[in-house]
Coordinates of C-alpha atoms and ligand atoms in Angstrom, one line a residue:
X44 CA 74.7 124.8 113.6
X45 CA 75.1 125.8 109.7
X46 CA 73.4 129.0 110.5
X47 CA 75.5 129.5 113.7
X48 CA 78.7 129.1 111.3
X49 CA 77.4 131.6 108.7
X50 CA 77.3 134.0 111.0
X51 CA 80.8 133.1 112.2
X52 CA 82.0 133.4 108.3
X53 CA 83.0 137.2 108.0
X54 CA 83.8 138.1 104.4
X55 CA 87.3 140.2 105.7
X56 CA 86.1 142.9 102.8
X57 CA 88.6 145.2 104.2
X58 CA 91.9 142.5 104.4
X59 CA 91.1 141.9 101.1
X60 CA 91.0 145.4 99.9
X61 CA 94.1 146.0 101.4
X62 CA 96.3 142.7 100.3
X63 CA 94.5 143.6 96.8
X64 CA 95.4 146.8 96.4
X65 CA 98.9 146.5 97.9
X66 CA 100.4 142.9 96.3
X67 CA 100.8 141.9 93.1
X68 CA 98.7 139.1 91.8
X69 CA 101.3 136.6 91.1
X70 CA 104.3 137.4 94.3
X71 CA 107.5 136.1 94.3
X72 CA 108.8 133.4 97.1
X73 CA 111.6 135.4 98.8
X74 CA 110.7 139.0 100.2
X75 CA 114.0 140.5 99.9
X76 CA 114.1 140.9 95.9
X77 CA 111.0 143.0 95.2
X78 CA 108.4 142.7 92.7
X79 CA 105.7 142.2 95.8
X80 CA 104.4 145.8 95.8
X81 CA 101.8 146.6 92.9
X82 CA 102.5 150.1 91.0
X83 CA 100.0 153.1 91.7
X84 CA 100.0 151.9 95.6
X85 CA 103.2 153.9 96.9
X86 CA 104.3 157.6 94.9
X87 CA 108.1 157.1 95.9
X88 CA 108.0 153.2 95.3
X89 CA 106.9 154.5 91.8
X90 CA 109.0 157.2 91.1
X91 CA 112.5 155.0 92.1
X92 CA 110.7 152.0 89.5
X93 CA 110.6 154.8 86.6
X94 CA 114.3 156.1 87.3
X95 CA 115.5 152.4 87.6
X96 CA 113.6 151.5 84.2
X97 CA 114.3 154.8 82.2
X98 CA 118.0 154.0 83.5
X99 CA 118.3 150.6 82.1
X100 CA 116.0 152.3 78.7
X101 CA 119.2 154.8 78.9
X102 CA 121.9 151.9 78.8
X103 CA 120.3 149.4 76.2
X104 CA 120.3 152.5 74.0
X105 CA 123.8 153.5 74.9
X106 CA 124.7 150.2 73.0
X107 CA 123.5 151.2 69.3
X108 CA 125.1 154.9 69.8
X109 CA 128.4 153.7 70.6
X110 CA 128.5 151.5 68.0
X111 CA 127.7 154.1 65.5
X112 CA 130.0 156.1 67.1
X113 CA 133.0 154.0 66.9
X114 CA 132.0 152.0 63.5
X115 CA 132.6 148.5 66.1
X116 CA 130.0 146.1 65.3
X117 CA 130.7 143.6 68.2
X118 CA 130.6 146.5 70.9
X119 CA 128.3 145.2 73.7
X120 CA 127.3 146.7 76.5
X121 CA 127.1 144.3 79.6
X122 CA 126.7 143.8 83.5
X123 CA 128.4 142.0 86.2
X124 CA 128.3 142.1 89.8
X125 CA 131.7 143.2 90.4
X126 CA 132.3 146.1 87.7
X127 CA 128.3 147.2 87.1
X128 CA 127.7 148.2 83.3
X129 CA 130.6 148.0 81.3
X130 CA 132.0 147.9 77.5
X131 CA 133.3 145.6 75.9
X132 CA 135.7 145.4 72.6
X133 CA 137.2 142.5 71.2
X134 CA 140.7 142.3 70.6
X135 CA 140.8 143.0 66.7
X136 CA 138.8 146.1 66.9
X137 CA 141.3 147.7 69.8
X138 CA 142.7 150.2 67.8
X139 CA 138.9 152.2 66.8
X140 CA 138.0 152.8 70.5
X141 CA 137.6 156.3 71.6
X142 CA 140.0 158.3 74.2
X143 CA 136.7 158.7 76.3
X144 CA 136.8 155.3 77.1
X145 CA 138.8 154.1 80.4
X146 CA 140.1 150.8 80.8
X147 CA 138.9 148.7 83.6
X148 CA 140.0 145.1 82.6
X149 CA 141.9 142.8 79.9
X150 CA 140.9 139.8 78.9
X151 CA 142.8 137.2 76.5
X152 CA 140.2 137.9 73.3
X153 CA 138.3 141.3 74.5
X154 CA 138.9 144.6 76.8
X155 CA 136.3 146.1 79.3
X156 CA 136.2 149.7 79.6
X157 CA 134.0 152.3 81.0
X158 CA 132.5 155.7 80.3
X159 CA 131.5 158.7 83.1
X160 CA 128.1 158.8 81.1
X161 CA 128.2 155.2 81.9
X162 CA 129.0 155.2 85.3
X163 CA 126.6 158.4 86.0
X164 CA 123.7 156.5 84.8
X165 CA 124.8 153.1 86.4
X166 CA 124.9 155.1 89.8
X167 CA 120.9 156.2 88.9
X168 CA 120.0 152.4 88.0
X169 CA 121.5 151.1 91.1
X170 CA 120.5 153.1 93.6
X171 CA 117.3 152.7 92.6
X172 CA 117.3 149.2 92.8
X173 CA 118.6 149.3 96.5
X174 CA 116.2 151.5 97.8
X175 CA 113.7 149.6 95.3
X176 CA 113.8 146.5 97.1
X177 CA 114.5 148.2 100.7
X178 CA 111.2 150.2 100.2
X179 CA 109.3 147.5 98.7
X180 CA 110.2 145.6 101.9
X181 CA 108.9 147.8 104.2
X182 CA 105.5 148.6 102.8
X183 CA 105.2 144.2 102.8
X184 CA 106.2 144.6 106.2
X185 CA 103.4 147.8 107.0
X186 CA 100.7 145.2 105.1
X187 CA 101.5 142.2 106.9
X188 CA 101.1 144.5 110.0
X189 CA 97.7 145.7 108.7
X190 CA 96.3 142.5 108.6
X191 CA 97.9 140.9 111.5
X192 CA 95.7 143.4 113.2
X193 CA 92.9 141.6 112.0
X194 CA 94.6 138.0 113.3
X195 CA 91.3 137.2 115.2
X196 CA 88.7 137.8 113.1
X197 CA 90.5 135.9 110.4
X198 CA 91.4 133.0 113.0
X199 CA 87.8 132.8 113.5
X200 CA 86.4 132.8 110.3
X201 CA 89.2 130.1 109.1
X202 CA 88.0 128.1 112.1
X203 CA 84.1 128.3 110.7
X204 CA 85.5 127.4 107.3
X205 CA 87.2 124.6 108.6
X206 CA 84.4 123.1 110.3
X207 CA 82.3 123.5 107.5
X208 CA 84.6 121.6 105.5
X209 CA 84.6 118.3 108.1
X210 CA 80.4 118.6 107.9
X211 CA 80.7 119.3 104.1
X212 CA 82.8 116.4 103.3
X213 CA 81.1 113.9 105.8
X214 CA 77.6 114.5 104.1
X215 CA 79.4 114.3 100.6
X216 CA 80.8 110.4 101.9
X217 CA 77.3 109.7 103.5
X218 CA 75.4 110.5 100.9
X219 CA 77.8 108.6 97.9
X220 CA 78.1 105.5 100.5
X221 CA 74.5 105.3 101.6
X222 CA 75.1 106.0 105.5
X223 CA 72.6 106.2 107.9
X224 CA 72.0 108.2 110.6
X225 CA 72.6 106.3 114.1
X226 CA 70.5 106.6 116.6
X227 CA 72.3 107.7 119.8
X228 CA 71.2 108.0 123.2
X229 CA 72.3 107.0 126.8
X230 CA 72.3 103.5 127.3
X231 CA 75.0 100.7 126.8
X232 CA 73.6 99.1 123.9
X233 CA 74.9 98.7 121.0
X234 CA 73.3 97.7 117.9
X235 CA 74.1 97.5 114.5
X236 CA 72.4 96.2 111.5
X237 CA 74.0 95.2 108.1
X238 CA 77.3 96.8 109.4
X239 CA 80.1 97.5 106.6
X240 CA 83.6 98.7 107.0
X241 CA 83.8 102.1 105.5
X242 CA 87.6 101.5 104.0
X243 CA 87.6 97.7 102.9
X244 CA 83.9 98.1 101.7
X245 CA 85.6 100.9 99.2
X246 CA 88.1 98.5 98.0
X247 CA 87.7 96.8 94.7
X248 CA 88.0 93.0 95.9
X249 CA 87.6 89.9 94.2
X250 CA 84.4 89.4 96.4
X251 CA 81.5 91.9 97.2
X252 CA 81.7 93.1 100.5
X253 CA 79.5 91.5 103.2
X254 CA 77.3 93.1 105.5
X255 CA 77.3 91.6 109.4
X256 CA 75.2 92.3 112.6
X257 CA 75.8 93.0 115.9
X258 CA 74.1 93.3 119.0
X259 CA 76.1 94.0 122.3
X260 CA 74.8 95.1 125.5
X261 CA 75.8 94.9 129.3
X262 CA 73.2 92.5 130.2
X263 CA 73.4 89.4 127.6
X264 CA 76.0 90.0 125.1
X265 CA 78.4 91.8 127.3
X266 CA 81.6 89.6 125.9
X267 CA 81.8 88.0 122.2
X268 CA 84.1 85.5 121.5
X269 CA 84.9 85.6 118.0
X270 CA 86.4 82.5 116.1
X271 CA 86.7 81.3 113.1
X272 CA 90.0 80.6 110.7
X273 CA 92.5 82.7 109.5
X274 CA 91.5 85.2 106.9
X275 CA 87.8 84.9 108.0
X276 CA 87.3 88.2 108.5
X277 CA 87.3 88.8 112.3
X278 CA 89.5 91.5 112.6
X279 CA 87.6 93.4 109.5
X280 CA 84.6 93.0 111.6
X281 CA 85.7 94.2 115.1
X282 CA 87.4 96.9 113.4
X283 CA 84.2 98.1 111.3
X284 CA 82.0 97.6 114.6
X285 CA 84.9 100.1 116.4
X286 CA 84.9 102.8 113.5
X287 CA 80.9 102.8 113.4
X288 CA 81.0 103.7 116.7
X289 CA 83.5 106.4 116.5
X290 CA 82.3 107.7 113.5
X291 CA 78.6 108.0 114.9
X292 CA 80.0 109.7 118.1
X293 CA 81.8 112.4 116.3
X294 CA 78.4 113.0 114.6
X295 CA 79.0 110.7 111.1
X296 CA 76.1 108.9 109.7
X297 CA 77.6 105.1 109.7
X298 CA 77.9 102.3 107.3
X299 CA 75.2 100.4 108.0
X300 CA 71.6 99.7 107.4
X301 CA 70.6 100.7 110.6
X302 CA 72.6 101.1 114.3
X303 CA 71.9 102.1 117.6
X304 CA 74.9 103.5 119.6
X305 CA 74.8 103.9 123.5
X306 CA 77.3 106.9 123.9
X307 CA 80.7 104.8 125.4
X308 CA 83.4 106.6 127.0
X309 CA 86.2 104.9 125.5
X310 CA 87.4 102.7 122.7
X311 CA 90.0 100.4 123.6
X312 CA 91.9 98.0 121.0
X313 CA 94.2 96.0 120.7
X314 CA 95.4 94.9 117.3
X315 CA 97.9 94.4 115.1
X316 CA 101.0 92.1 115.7
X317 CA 103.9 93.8 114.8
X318 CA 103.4 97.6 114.9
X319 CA 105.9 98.4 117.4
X320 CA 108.8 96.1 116.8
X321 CA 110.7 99.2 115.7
X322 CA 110.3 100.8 119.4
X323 CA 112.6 97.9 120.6
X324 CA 109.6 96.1 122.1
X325 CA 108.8 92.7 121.3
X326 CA 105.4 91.8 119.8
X327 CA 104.2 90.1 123.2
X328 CA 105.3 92.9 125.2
X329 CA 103.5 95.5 123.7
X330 CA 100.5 93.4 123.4
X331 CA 100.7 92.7 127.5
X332 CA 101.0 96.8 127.8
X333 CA 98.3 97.4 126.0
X334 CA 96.4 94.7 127.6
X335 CA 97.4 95.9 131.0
X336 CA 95.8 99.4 130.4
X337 CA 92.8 98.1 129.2
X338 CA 92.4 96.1 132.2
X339 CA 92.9 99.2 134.7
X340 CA 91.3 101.6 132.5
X341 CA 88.2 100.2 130.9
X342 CA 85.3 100.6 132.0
X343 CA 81.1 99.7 131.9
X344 CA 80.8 102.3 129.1
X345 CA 83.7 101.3 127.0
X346 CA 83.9 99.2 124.2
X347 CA 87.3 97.2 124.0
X348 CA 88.7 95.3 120.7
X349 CA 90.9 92.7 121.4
X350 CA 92.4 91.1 118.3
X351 CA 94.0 87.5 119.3
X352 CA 95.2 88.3 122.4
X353 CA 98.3 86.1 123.3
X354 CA 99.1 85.4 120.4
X355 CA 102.5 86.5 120.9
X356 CA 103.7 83.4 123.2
X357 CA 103.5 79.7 123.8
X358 CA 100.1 77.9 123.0
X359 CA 99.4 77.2 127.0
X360 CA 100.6 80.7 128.1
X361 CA 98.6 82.2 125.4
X362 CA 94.8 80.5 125.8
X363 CA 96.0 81.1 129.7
X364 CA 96.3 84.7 129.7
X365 CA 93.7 85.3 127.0
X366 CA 91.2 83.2 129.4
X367 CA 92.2 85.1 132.5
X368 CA 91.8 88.8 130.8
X369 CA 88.0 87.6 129.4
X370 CA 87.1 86.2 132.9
X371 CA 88.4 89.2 133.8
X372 CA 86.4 91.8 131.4
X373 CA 83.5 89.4 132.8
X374 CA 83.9 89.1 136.4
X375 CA 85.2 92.4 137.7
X376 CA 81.8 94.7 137.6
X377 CA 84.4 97.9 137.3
X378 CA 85.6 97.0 134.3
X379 CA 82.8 95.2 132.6
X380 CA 83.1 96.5 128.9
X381 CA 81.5 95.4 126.0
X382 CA 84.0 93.6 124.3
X383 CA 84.7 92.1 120.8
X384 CA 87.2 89.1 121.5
X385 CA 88.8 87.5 118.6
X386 CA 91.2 84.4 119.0
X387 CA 92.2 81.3 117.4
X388 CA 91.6 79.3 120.8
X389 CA 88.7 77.6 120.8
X390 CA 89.3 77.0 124.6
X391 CA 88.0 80.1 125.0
X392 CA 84.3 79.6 123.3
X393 CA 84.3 77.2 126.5
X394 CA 84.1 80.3 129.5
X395 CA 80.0 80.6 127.5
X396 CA 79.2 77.5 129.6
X397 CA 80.2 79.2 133.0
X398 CA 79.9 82.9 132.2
X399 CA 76.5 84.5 131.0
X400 CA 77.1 87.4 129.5
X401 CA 79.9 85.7 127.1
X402 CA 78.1 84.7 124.0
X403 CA 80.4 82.7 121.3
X404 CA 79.7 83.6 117.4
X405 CA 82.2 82.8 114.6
X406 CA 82.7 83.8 110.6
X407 CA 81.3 81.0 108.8
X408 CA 83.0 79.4 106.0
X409 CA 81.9 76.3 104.0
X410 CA 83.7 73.2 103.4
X411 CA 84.3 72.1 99.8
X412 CA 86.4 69.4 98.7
X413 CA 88.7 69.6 100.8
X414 CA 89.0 73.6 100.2
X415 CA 87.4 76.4 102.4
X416 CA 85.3 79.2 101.0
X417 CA 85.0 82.3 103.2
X418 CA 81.5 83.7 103.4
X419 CA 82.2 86.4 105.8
X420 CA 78.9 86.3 107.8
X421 CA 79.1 86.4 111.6
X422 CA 77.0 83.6 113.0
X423 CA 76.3 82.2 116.8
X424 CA 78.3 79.3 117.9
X425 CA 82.3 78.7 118.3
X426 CA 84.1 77.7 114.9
X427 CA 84.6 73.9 114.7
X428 CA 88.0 73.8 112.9
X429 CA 90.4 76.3 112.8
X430 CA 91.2 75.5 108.9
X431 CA 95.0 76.8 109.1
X432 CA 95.9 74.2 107.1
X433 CA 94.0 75.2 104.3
X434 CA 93.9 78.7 104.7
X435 CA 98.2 77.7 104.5
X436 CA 97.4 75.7 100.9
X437 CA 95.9 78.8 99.7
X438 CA 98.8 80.6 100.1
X439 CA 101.0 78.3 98.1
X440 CA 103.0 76.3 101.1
X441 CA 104.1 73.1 99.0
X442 CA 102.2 70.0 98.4
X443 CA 104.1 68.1 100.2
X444 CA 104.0 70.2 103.4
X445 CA 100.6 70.6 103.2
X446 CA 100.4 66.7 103.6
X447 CA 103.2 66.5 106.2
X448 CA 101.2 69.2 108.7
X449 CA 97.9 67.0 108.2
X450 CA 99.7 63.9 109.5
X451 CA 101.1 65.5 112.4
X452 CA 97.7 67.5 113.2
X453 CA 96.2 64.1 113.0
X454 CA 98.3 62.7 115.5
X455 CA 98.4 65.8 117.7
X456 CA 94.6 65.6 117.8
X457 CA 94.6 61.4 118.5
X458 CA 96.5 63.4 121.6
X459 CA 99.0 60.1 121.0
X460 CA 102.4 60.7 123.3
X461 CA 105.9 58.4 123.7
X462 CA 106.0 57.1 127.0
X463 CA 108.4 60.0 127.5
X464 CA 105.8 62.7 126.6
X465 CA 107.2 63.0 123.0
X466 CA 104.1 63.6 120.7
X467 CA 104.1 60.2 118.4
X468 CA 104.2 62.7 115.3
X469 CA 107.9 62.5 115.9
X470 CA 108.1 58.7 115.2
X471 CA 106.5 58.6 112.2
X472 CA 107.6 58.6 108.6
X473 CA 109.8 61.7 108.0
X474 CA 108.9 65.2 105.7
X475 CA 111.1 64.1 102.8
X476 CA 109.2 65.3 99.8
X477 CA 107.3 63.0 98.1
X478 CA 108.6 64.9 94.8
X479 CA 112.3 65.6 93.8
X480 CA 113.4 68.3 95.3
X481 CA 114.8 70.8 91.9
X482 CA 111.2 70.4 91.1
X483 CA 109.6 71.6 94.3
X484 CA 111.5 74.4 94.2
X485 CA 110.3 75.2 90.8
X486 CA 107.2 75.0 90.6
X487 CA 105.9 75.3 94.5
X488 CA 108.8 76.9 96.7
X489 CA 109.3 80.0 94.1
X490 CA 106.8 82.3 95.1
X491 CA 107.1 81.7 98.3
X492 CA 111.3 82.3 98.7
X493 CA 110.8 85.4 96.7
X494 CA 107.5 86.4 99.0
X495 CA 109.6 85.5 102.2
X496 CA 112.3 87.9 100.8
X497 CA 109.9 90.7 100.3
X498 CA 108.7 90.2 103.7
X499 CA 112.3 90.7 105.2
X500 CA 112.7 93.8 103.5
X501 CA 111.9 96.8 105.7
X502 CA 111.7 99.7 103.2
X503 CA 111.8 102.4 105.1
X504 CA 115.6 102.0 105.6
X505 CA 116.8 101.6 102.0
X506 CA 119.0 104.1 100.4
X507 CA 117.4 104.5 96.4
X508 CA 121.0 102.6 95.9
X509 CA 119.9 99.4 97.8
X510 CA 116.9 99.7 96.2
X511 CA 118.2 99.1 93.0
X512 CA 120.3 96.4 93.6
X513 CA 117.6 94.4 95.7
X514 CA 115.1 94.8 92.7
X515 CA 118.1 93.5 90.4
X516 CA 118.7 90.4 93.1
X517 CA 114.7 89.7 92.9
X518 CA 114.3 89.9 89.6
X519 CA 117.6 87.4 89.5
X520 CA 115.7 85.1 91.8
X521 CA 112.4 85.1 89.5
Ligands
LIG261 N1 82.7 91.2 105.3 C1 83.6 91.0 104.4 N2 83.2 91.0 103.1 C2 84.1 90.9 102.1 N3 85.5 90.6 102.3 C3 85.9 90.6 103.6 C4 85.0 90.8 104.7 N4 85.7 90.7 105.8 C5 87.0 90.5 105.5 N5 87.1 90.4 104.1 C6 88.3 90.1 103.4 O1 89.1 89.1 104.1 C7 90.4 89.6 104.4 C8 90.8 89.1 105.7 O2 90.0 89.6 106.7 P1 90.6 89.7 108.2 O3 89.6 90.5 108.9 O4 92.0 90.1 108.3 O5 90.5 88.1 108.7 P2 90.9 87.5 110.0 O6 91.2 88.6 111.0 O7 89.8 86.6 110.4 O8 92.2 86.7 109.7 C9 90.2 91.1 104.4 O9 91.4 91.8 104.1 C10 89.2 91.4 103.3 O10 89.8 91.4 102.0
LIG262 MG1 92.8 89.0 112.1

């Protein structure tokens, strides 16, 4: 292929002679003002530039002669677009100018007059200029021509060039990031050992970056159920599973220690939770879209990413639907994808008891005092908790919130209801703060207001004006 490109690569000797020997080395940015063309490349473009120079040579000494002439040492002579070269006297040295000189304008400290010698030699300067810059024009115009005629052959070489540069730069990444080459072939496996994401791996975390397995197929591991608490690291991993495969297809060497890639036909994802509020969609309807097009387009040969699915609705509407599209991705031999399922339901690590190619693994974290400690490896078997209440601690929600959403989890979970369906969590002893309230909000709530106020702000709306002032409110509010 590299040999195939150098022989694509044509040097363009003869554009480059011509743009060398016709354009100066350092051009201007508008075309109409001249000072493109280099000297010694056109006679008559040469012969108008040493009229229009000895011209102006002409005028500048014109200056120190009429001064001598006329004994006035504040005679200057001077150019403006509406008059051309003129002379100028001030007021207190009227009475010394010469009867040659003809008066073109009065001003209140100075007069303004011109010579024929002046004007003669103006005419010279001028005209030269205009057909200067007219002429200088044309020969760009009779270069550009030139060398559009050889539009393809540079078209083709830029297009070598430019694929050289993709291979180029991918090597350079695979070779600083330790990639390896993937082996690819036919089937609808996929395999990846010590997998890495090639962007969050790059990112200078508090952590080091774990590596995680995967093997997928369309016999065993057809579905994978993903669990595991907020902040685990599912979507990181579905996503660096996704990129390895894209990246291998378009001929990358992956992050990873080793992976096997069975060519797929299409990736399908869907992720993210807010990306097209803008549109005037709402979150759940763009997540049903994009479900909805998975579910009529995917198909054996795909691989399909679908980040907490339902998400976007009730509890029991969301474990429905995400149920129904795994059954789905399971059942329905047309579109039986390999798919990477995350979700917060646990239900869901339930359909591995009925459906055989499902196979449940989670992110395991470790439970210590109380806390959770993320250790980012993928491992068989459905999460146990979903830890949201911790994962919430770690972000600062207050203490006494913290406690309040443990007593009502606890009762949820006891599955204890009024006699009129009413969870019991209702009943019990209210969320006043155990703490006064001033000091809540100074030493818990802070953060959090100001972080909730951040969130609301969508930046790509402010005037620099708004800007201002909202940084002034924040820093009010710290
Ligand atoms: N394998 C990993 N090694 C190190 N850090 C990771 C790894 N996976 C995720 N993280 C960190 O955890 C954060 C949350 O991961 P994310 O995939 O968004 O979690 P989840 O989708 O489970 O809520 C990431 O932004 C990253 O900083
Ligand atoms: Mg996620």
């Amino acid at each position: 292929m590299l040999e195939e490109l150098q022989s694509a690569i044509d040097p363009l000797d003869d554009v480059l002679a011509i743009v060398e020997q016709a354009i100066v080395d350092d051009p201007p940015f508008v075309l109409r003002d001249g000072g493109l063309i280099r000297d010694g490349f056109d006679a008559q473009l040469d012969e108008l530039r040493s009229i229009s120079r000895q011209g102006k040579g002409w005028i500048a000494r014109l200056e120190s002669e009429e001064r001598e002439r006329t004994g006035i040492s504040s005679l200057k002579v001077r150019f403006n677009k509406v008059f051309g070269y003129y002379i100028e006297v001030t007021r207190s040295h009227l009475a010394r100018v010469p009867e040659d000189y003809q008066r073109k304008q009065t001003l209140a400290n100075s007069e303004r007059y011109i010579t024929p010698a002046l004007k003669e030699y103006e005419e010279k300067v001028l005209g030269a200029e205009d057909k200067l810059v007219q002429l200088e024009y044309d020969l760009f115009q009779q270069v550009r021509q030139q060398v559009a005629r050889q539009g393809r052959r540079i078209q083709q070489t830029a297009d070598s060039l430019a694929t050289l540069d993709v291979l180029l730069s991918l090597a350079d990444l695979a070779h600083d990031r330790n990639y390896v080459c993937p082996q690819i072939d036919e089937s609808t496996e996929l395999t990846i050992v010590e997998g890495r994401h090639p962007v969050i791996e790059t990112m200078s975390l508090a952590e080091r970056f774990v590596p995680n397995d995967l093997i997928m197929d369309t016999e065993e591991n057809q579905l994978l159920i993903i669990t595991g608490p907020n902040m685990a690291g599912k979507s990181t991993f579905m996503r660096q599973v996704a990129l390895i495969t894209l990246m291998a297809q378009m001929g990358s060497l992956v992050p990873a220690k080793e992976a096997t890639v069975g060519v797929v036909d299409r990736i399908f994802t869907r992720v993210g939770a807010s990306d097209n509020l803008a549109r005037g969609q709402s979150t759940f309807m763009v997540e049903m879209t994009e479900a909805a097009n998975i579910l009529n387009n995917a198909t054996p040969r795909s691989l399909v990413v679908l980040d907490e699915i339902g998400r976007g609705t009730s509890t029991f509407d969301g474990v429905s639907i995400a149920w129904a599209v795994a059954e789905y991705l399971h059942d329905n031999p047309v579109v039986a994808a390999k798919t990477l399922f995350a979700t917060h339901y646990h239900e869901l690590t339930d359909l591995a008891l009925t459906r055989k190619r499902v196979k449940n693994f989670n992110i395991a974290v470790k439970e210590w005092n109380d806390q959770i400690i993320f250790l980012r490896k993928i491992v068989k078997g459905g999460a146990s908790h979903s830890y949201g209440i911790q994962v919430a601690r770690l972000a600062g929600l207050p203490a006494a919130v913290i406690d309040r959403a443990r007593e009502v989890l606890k009762n949820l979970e006891s599955g204890e209801y009024e006699t009129e369906g009413a969870p019991r969590l209702a009943k019990s002893k209210g969320a006043l703060p155990a703490q006064p309230a001033d000091q809540l909000s100074l030493f818990s709530q802070g953060p959090d207001v100001l972080r909730q106020r951040l969130d609301e702000i969508d930046v790509s709306v402010l005037t620099p004006l708004e800007a201002l002032n909202l940084l002034d409110q924040l820093k009010k509010m710290v």
